[in-house]
PDB file of C-alpha atoms in Angstrom:
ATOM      1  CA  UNK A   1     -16.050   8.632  15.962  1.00  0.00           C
ATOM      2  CA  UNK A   2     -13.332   5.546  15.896  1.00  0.00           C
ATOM      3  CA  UNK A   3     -10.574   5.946  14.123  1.00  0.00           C
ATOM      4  CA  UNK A   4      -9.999   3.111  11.253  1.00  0.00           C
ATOM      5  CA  UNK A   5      -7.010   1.861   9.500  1.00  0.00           C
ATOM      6  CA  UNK A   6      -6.917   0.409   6.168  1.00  0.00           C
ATOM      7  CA  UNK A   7      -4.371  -2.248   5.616  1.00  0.00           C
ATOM      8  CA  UNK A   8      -3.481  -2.264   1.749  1.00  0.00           C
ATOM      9  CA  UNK A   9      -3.516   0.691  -0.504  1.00  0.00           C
ATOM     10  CA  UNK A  10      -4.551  -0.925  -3.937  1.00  0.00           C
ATOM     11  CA  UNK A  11      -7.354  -1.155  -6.186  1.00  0.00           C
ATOM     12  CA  UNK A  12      -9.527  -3.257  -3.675  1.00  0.00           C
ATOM     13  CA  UNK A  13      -9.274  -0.196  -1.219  1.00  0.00           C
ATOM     14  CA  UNK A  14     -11.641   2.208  -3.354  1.00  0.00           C
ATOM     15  CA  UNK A  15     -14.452   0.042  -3.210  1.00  0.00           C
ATOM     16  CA  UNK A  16     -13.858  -0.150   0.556  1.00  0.00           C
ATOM     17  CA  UNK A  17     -13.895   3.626   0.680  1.00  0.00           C
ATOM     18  CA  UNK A  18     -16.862   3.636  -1.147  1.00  0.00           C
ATOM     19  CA  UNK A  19     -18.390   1.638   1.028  1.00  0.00           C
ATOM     20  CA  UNK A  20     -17.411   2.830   4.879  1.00  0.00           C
ATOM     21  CA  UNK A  21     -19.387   4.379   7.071  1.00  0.00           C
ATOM     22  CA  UNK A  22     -18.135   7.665   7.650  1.00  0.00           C
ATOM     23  CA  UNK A  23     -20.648   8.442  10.070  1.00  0.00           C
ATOM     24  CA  UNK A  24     -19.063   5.487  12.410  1.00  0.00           C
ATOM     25  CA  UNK A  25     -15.513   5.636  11.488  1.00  0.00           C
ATOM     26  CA  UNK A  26     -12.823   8.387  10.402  1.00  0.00           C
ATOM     27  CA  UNK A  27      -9.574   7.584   8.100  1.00  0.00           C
ATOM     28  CA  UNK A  28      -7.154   7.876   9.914  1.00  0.00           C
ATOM     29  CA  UNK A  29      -4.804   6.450   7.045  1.00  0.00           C
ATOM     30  CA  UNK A  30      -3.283   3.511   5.049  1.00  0.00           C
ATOM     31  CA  UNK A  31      -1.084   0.873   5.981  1.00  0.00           C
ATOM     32  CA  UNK A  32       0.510  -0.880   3.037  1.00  0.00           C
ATOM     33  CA  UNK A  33       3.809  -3.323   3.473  1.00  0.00           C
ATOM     34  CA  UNK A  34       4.957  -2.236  -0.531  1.00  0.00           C
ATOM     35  CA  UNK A  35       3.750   0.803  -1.454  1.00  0.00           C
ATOM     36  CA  UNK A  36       6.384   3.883  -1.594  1.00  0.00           C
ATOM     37  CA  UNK A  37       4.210   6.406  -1.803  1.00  0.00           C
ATOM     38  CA  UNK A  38       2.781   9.338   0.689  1.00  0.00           C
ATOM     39  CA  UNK A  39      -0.816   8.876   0.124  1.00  0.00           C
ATOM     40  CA  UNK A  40      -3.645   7.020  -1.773  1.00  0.00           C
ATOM     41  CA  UNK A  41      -7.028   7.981  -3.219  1.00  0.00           C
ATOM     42  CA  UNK A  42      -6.430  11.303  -0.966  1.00  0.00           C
ATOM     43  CA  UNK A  43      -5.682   9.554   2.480  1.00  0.00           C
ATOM     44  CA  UNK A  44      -1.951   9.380   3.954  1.00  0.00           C
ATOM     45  CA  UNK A  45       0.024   5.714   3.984  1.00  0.00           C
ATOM     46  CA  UNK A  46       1.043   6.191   7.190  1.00  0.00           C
ATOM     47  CA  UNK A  47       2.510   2.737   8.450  1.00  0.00           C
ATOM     48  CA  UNK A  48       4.198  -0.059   6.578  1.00  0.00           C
ATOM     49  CA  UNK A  49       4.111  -2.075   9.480  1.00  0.00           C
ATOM     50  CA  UNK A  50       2.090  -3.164  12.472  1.00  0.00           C
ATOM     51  CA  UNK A  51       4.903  -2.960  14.476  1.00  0.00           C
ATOM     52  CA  UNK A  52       5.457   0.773  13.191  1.00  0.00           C
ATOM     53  CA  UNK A  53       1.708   1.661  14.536  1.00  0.00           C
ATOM     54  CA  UNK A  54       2.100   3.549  17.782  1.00  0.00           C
ATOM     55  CA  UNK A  55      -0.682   2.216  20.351  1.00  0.00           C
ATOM     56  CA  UNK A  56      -2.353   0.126  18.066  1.00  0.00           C
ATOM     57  CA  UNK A  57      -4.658  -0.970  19.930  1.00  0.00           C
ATOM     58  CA  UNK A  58      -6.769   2.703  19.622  1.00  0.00           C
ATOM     59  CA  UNK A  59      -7.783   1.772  16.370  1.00  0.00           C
ATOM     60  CA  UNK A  60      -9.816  -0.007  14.588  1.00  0.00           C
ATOM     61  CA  UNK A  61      -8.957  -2.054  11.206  1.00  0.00           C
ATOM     62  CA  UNK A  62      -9.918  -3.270   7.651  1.00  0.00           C
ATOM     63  CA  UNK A  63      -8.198  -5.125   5.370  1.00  0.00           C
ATOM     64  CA  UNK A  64      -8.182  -4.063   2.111  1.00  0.00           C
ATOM     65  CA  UNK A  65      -6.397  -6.784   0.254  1.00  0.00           C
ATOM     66  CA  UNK A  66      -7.959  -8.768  -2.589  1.00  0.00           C
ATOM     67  CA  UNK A  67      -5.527 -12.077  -2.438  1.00  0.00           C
ATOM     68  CA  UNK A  68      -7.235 -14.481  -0.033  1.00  0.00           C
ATOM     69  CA  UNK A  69      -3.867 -16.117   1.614  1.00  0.00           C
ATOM     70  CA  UNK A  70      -2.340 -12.380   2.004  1.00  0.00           C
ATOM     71  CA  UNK A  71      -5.660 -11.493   3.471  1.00  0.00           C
ATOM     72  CA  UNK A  72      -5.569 -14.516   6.291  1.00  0.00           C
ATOM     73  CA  UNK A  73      -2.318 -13.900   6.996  1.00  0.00           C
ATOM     74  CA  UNK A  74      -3.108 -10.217   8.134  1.00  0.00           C
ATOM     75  CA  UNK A  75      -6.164 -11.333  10.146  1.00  0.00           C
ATOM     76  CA  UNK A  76      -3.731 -13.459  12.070  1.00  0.00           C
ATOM     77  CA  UNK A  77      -1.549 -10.891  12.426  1.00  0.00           C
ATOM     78  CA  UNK A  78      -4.677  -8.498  13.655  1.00  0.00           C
ATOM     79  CA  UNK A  79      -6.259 -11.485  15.821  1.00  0.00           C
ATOM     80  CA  UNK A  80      -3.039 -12.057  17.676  1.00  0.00           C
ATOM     81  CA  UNK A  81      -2.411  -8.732  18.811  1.00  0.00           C
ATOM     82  CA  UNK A  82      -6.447  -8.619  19.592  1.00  0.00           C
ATOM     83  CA  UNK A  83      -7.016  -5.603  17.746  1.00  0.00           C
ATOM     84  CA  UNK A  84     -10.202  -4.609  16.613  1.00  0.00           C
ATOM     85  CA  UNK A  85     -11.450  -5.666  12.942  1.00  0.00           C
ATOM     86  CA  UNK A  86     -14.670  -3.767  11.274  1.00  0.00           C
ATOM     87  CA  UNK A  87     -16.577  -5.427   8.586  1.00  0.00           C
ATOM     88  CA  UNK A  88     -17.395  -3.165   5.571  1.00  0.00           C
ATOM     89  CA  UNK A  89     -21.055  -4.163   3.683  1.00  0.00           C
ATOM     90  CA  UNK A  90     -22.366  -1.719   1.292  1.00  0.00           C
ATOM     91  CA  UNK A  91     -25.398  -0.398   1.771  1.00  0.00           C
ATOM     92  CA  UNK A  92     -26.880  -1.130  -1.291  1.00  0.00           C
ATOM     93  CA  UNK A  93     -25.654  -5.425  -0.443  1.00  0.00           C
ATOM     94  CA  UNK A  94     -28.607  -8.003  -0.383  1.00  0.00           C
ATOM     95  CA  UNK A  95     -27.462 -10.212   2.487  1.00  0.00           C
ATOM     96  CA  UNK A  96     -29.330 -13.747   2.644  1.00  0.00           C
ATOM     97  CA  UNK A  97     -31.064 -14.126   5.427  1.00  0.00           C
ATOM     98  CA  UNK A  98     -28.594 -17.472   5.381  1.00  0.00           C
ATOM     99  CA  UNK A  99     -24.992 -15.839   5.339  1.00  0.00           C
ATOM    100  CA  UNK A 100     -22.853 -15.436   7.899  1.00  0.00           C
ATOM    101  CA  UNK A 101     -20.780 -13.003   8.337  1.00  0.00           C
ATOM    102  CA  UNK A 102     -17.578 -13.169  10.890  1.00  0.00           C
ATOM    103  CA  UNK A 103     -15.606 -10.611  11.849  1.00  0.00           C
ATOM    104  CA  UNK A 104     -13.652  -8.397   9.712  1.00  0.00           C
TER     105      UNK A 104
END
């Protein structure tokens, strides 16, 4: 199982934990730049930082943030370190046949 990181611990996370497969990936925990607080929706906030995420590179990543610009900025962030970015569909998403869907 691959161990997965959300970045952001606010209301767009829940419907990203409702939507993971946990048969793929286990929590390992959140990592939110503002939030104070020890844990959210029953996972720890473990990191504030990439820079305070020991050997990074062991984990895979989502980001969990709703504002577009703060969302590129931390797929830069993720892209220039090459670290590893999931995408999350639900399974009950209709998907044209026509989208395209990058990573993360």
């Amino acid at each position: 199982m691959e161990k997965l990181i959300i970045i952001g611990a606010g209301g767009y996370s829940k419907s990203v934990l409702d939507s993971i497969d946990y048969y793929n990936y286990l929590i390992k925990g959140f990592l939110d730049e503002f939030s104070r607080d020890k844990e959210h929706l029953g996972y720890p906030i473990l990191w504030h930082s990439l820079d305070d995420v020991e050997e990074a590179e062991k984990y895979f990543y989502f980001i969990a943030i709703g504002n577009n610009q703060r969302r590129n900025i931390w797929f830069d962030r993720l892209v220039s370190r090459k670290l590893r970015l999931i995408n999350v569909v639900d399974r009950s998403a209709i998907i044209s046949p026509e989208a395209k869907i990058g990573n993360g």
